[in-house]
mmCIF file of C-alpha atoms and ligand atoms in Angstrom:
data_model
loop_
_atom_site.group_PDB
_atom_site.id
_atom_site.type_symbol
_atom_site.label_atom_id
_atom_site.label_comp_id
_atom_site.label_asym_id
_atom_site.label_seq_id
_atom_site.Cartn_x
_atom_site.Cartn_y
_atom_site.Cartn_z
ATOM 1 C CA UNK A 1 -27.577 -80.348 89.292
ATOM 2 C CA UNK A 2 -30.105 -80.576 92.019
ATOM 3 C CA UNK A 3 -27.047 -82.452 94.176
ATOM 4 C CA UNK A 4 -24.946 -79.437 93.690
ATOM 5 C CA UNK A 5 -27.557 -77.247 94.832
ATOM 6 C CA UNK A 6 -28.570 -79.191 97.946
ATOM 7 C CA UNK A 7 -24.992 -79.313 98.848
ATOM 8 C CA UNK A 8 -24.659 -75.780 99.425
ATOM 9 C CA UNK A 9 -27.782 -75.672 102.068
ATOM 10 C CA UNK A 10 -26.508 -76.156 105.276
ATOM 11 C CA UNK A 11 -26.776 -79.970 106.691
ATOM 12 C CA UNK A 12 -29.072 -78.874 109.396
ATOM 13 C CA UNK A 13 -31.290 -76.923 107.344
ATOM 14 C CA UNK A 14 -31.617 -80.380 104.792
ATOM 15 C CA UNK A 15 -32.238 -82.495 107.565
ATOM 16 C CA UNK A 16 -33.598 -80.468 110.544
ATOM 17 C CA UNK A 17 -31.162 -82.323 112.520
ATOM 18 C CA UNK A 18 -29.012 -79.720 114.623
ATOM 19 C CA UNK A 19 -25.667 -80.869 116.070
ATOM 20 C CA UNK A 20 -24.637 -79.672 119.727
ATOM 21 C CA UNK A 21 -21.506 -78.194 117.966
ATOM 22 C CA UNK A 22 -23.621 -76.322 115.508
ATOM 23 C CA UNK A 23 -25.784 -74.904 118.462
ATOM 24 C CA UNK A 24 -22.224 -73.715 120.147
ATOM 25 C CA UNK A 25 -21.330 -72.240 116.640
ATOM 26 C CA UNK A 26 -24.526 -70.267 116.870
ATOM 27 C CA UNK A 27 -24.131 -69.164 120.627
ATOM 28 C CA UNK A 28 -26.909 -71.108 121.713
ATOM 29 C CA UNK A 29 -24.866 -73.064 124.261
ATOM 30 C CA UNK A 30 -23.926 -71.081 127.414
ATOM 31 C CA UNK A 31 -20.498 -71.568 128.564
ATOM 32 C CA UNK A 32 -19.607 -74.367 131.183
ATOM 33 C CA UNK A 33 -19.939 -71.928 134.206
ATOM 34 C CA UNK A 34 -23.438 -70.542 133.126
ATOM 35 C CA UNK A 35 -24.596 -74.283 132.606
ATOM 36 C CA UNK A 36 -23.471 -75.111 136.096
ATOM 37 C CA UNK A 37 -25.017 -72.094 137.610
ATOM 38 C CA UNK A 38 -28.324 -72.740 137.323
ATOM 39 C CA UNK A 39 -31.578 -73.338 134.763
ATOM 40 C CA UNK A 40 -30.949 -71.618 131.200
ATOM 41 C CA UNK A 41 -32.774 -71.747 127.964
ATOM 42 C CA UNK A 42 -31.209 -73.707 125.177
ATOM 43 C CA UNK A 43 -32.699 -72.308 121.454
ATOM 44 C CA UNK A 44 -32.454 -74.231 118.261
ATOM 45 C CA UNK A 45 -33.981 -71.866 116.005
ATOM 46 C CA UNK A 46 -31.836 -71.905 112.817
ATOM 47 C CA UNK A 47 -34.627 -70.910 110.174
ATOM 48 C CA UNK A 48 -35.022 -67.026 109.385
ATOM 49 C CA UNK A 49 -38.460 -67.137 109.428
ATOM 50 C CA UNK A 50 -40.938 -64.246 110.364
ATOM 51 C CA UNK A 51 -41.261 -65.190 114.283
ATOM 52 C CA UNK A 52 -40.300 -63.326 117.394
ATOM 53 C CA UNK A 53 -42.720 -65.020 119.717
ATOM 54 C CA UNK A 54 -39.809 -65.741 122.243
ATOM 55 C CA UNK A 55 -38.945 -61.874 122.356
ATOM 56 C CA UNK A 56 -42.387 -61.203 123.707
ATOM 57 C CA UNK A 57 -42.655 -64.249 125.948
ATOM 58 C CA UNK A 58 -39.704 -63.650 127.909
ATOM 59 C CA UNK A 59 -40.483 -61.459 131.009
ATOM 60 C CA UNK A 60 -36.829 -60.769 131.625
ATOM 61 C CA UNK A 61 -35.855 -59.511 128.370
ATOM 62 C CA UNK A 62 -33.270 -62.037 127.858
ATOM 63 C CA UNK A 63 -34.352 -62.688 124.037
ATOM 64 C CA UNK A 64 -33.359 -59.925 121.667
ATOM 65 C CA UNK A 65 -33.944 -59.474 117.851
ATOM 66 C CA UNK A 66 -33.146 -56.633 115.529
ATOM 67 C CA UNK A 67 -35.819 -57.542 113.130
ATOM 68 C CA UNK A 68 -38.401 -60.357 112.954
ATOM 69 C CA UNK A 69 -36.651 -62.460 110.456
ATOM 70 C CA UNK A 70 -33.337 -62.209 112.640
ATOM 71 C CA UNK A 71 -32.399 -65.610 114.556
ATOM 72 C CA UNK A 72 -32.853 -64.801 118.484
ATOM 73 C CA UNK A 73 -30.085 -63.826 120.578
ATOM 74 C CA UNK A 74 -30.299 -64.975 123.964
ATOM 75 C CA UNK A 75 -28.723 -63.054 126.876
ATOM 76 C CA UNK A 76 -27.684 -66.086 129.299
ATOM 77 C CA UNK A 77 -27.095 -63.738 132.281
ATOM 78 C CA UNK A 78 -30.430 -62.349 132.072
ATOM 79 C CA UNK A 79 -32.256 -65.730 131.528
ATOM 80 C CA UNK A 80 -33.312 -67.051 134.631
ATOM 81 C CA UNK A 81 -34.654 -70.557 133.145
ATOM 82 C CA UNK A 82 -38.295 -69.646 133.960
ATOM 83 C CA UNK A 83 -39.351 -71.679 131.159
ATOM 84 C CA UNK A 84 -42.402 -69.456 129.955
ATOM 85 C CA UNK A 85 -40.817 -69.282 126.368
ATOM 86 C CA UNK A 86 -40.829 -73.087 126.062
ATOM 87 C CA UNK A 87 -44.748 -73.461 125.784
ATOM 88 C CA UNK A 88 -45.141 -70.541 123.429
ATOM 89 C CA UNK A 89 -42.359 -71.291 120.709
ATOM 90 C CA UNK A 90 -44.171 -72.338 117.803
ATOM 91 C CA UNK A 91 -41.326 -74.399 116.416
ATOM 92 C CA UNK A 92 -40.568 -76.221 119.561
ATOM 93 C CA UNK A 93 -37.033 -74.846 119.487
ATOM 94 C CA UNK A 94 -36.618 -74.187 123.006
ATOM 95 C CA UNK A 95 -35.751 -76.246 125.857
ATOM 96 C CA UNK A 96 -34.444 -75.269 129.443
ATOM 97 C CA UNK A 97 -31.588 -77.277 130.804
ATOM 98 C CA UNK A 98 -30.805 -77.342 134.557
ATOM 99 C CA UNK A 99 -27.152 -78.790 135.494
ATOM 100 C CA UNK A 100 -26.950 -77.218 139.005
ATOM 101 C CA UNK A 101 -28.386 -79.876 140.834
ATOM 102 C CA UNK A 102 -26.203 -81.941 143.316
ATOM 103 C CA UNK A 103 -24.800 -85.431 142.144
ATOM 104 C CA UNK A 104 -25.857 -86.382 138.782
ATOM 105 C CA UNK A 105 -29.399 -85.140 138.625
ATOM 106 C CA UNK A 106 -30.062 -82.408 136.000
ATOM 107 C CA UNK A 107 -33.322 -81.576 134.469
ATOM 108 C CA UNK A 108 -34.628 -80.445 131.099
ATOM 109 C CA UNK A 109 -37.746 -78.632 130.028
ATOM 110 C CA UNK A 110 -39.228 -79.128 126.743
ATOM 111 C CA UNK A 111 -42.504 -79.336 124.581
ATOM 112 C CA UNK A 112 -44.283 -82.940 124.124
ATOM 113 C CA UNK A 113 -46.062 -82.729 120.893
ATOM 114 C CA UNK A 114 -48.400 -85.737 121.533
ATOM 115 C CA UNK A 115 -51.925 -86.021 123.270
ATOM 116 C CA UNK A 116 -52.022 -87.932 126.678
ATOM 117 C CA UNK A 117 -48.435 -86.750 128.030
ATOM 118 C CA UNK A 118 -46.753 -88.877 130.671
ATOM 119 C CA UNK A 119 -47.549 -87.492 134.210
ATOM 120 C CA UNK A 120 -45.322 -87.090 137.374
ATOM 121 C CA UNK A 121 -43.584 -89.968 138.500
ATOM 122 C CA UNK A 122 -43.621 -91.693 134.995
ATOM 123 C CA UNK A 123 -40.205 -93.216 133.350
ATOM 124 C CA UNK A 124 -39.683 -91.702 129.703
ATOM 125 C CA UNK A 125 -37.186 -92.411 127.240
ATOM 126 C CA UNK A 126 -34.799 -89.701 126.323
ATOM 127 C CA UNK A 127 -34.305 -89.083 122.706
ATOM 128 C CA UNK A 128 -31.394 -87.341 120.848
ATOM 129 C CA UNK A 129 -31.705 -84.767 117.980
ATOM 130 C CA UNK A 130 -32.222 -88.113 115.638
ATOM 131 C CA UNK A 131 -34.994 -89.467 117.867
ATOM 132 C CA UNK A 132 -32.816 -92.132 119.084
ATOM 133 C CA UNK A 133 -33.073 -93.228 122.700
ATOM 134 C CA UNK A 134 -30.127 -92.356 124.452
ATOM 135 C CA UNK A 135 -31.595 -92.895 128.237
ATOM 136 C CA UNK A 136 -34.383 -92.659 130.483
ATOM 137 C CA UNK A 137 -35.466 -90.110 132.802
ATOM 138 C CA UNK A 138 -38.599 -89.264 135.312
ATOM 139 C CA UNK A 139 -41.351 -86.717 134.998
ATOM 140 C CA UNK A 140 -41.288 -84.374 137.528
ATOM 141 C CA UNK A 141 -43.790 -81.854 135.952
ATOM 142 C CA UNK A 142 -46.468 -81.918 133.194
ATOM 143 C CA UNK A 143 -48.695 -79.014 132.158
ATOM 144 C CA UNK A 144 -50.389 -77.518 129.342
ATOM 145 C CA UNK A 145 -50.025 -74.077 128.538
ATOM 146 C CA UNK A 146 -53.262 -71.744 128.359
ATOM 147 C CA UNK A 147 -52.782 -69.852 125.362
ATOM 148 C CA UNK A 148 -50.653 -72.308 123.050
ATOM 149 C CA UNK A 149 -52.191 -75.395 124.588
ATOM 150 C CA UNK A 150 -48.722 -77.070 124.213
ATOM 151 C CA UNK A 151 -47.691 -79.514 126.763
ATOM 152 C CA UNK A 152 -44.678 -78.998 128.571
ATOM 153 C CA UNK A 153 -42.611 -81.508 130.529
ATOM 154 C CA UNK A 154 -40.287 -81.299 133.254
ATOM 155 C CA UNK A 155 -38.009 -84.420 133.424
ATOM 156 C CA UNK A 156 -35.325 -85.340 135.772
ATOM 157 C CA UNK A 157 -32.103 -86.883 133.644
ATOM 158 C CA UNK A 158 -28.630 -88.132 134.165
ATOM 159 C CA UNK A 159 -26.379 -84.886 133.757
ATOM 160 C CA UNK A 160 -24.472 -86.154 131.016
ATOM 161 C CA UNK A 161 -27.432 -86.343 128.796
ATOM 162 C CA UNK A 162 -29.417 -83.138 129.908
ATOM 163 C CA UNK A 163 -27.725 -81.308 126.937
ATOM 164 C CA UNK A 164 -28.392 -84.294 124.389
ATOM 165 C CA UNK A 165 -31.986 -84.761 125.313
ATOM 166 C CA UNK A 166 -34.074 -83.277 122.385
ATOM 167 C CA UNK A 167 -37.211 -85.167 123.010
ATOM 168 C CA UNK A 168 -38.986 -87.555 125.105
ATOM 169 C CA UNK A 169 -41.219 -90.766 124.394
ATOM 170 C CA UNK A 170 -43.575 -92.108 126.891
ATOM 171 C CA UNK A 171 -42.763 -95.479 128.315
ATOM 172 C CA UNK A 172 -39.195 -95.875 129.316
ATOM 173 C CA UNK A 173 -39.208 -99.256 131.053
HETATM 174 S S1 SF4 B 1 -36.563 -69.306 130.197
HETATM 175 FE FE1 SF4 B 1 -37.332 -67.706 130.848
HETATM 176 S S2 SF4 B 1 -35.858 -66.080 131.250
HETATM 177 FE FE2 SF4 B 1 -34.793 -67.672 130.052
HETATM 178 S S3 SF4 B 1 -35.371 -66.710 127.847
HETATM 179 FE FE3 SF4 B 1 -36.833 -68.229 128.228
HETATM 180 S S4 SF4 B 1 -38.808 -66.868 129.242
HETATM 181 FE FE4 SF4 B 1 -36.956 -65.769 129.151
HETATM 182 S S1 SF4 B 2 -40.544 -68.427 119.288
HETATM 183 FE FE1 SF4 B 2 -39.253 -70.258 118.384
HETATM 184 S S2 SF4 B 2 -39.535 -70.291 116.230
HETATM 185 FE FE2 SF4 B 2 -40.164 -67.920 116.585
HETATM 186 S S3 SF4 B 2 -38.104 -67.186 116.912
HETATM 187 FE FE3 SF4 B 2 -38.220 -67.735 118.792
HETATM 188 S S4 SF4 B 2 -37.154 -69.571 118.963
HETATM 189 FE FE4 SF4 B 2 -37.559 -69.198 116.619
#
């Protein structure tokens, strides 16, 4: 009985693991031409919880929500990739990915939830949605958001890994 009931709950809500395909279905991954144009926010917010912090965190009105339990809708043409929403999301459900760089170099901005975060110039391990290492990157910037006190890290990553980078682990040697 329990098995039947849990089978009806979508995989990503049972496991907390959200595939890139699922993010595409939810409209959270921009089209390729927008991705190539410059930095843009990638949301991973799938729980209809009462939260609208991102709506008010965005100075460009790129995030919309009709009611507080809706999932956020992002207008990728309004999003500048500024990253202001990243530190303020209580669910750590926002990254910024920039694939517009020359060559094979991209960047990802994301929250780091441990103390003593890696600093500029450090090598870090790039993690996928399962927490598995998929490569290494180099920290470009680390800062602590004043209000949320969350650490935010901008990391340089190979282009083919940027969208798949969902977390970081210090020490990539
Ligand atoms: S990255 Fe900046 S512009 Fe884009 S949604 Fe977040 S706060 Fe708004
Ligand atoms: S702030 Fe984060 S958790 Fe809250 S609605 Fe926005 S994306 Fe979801």
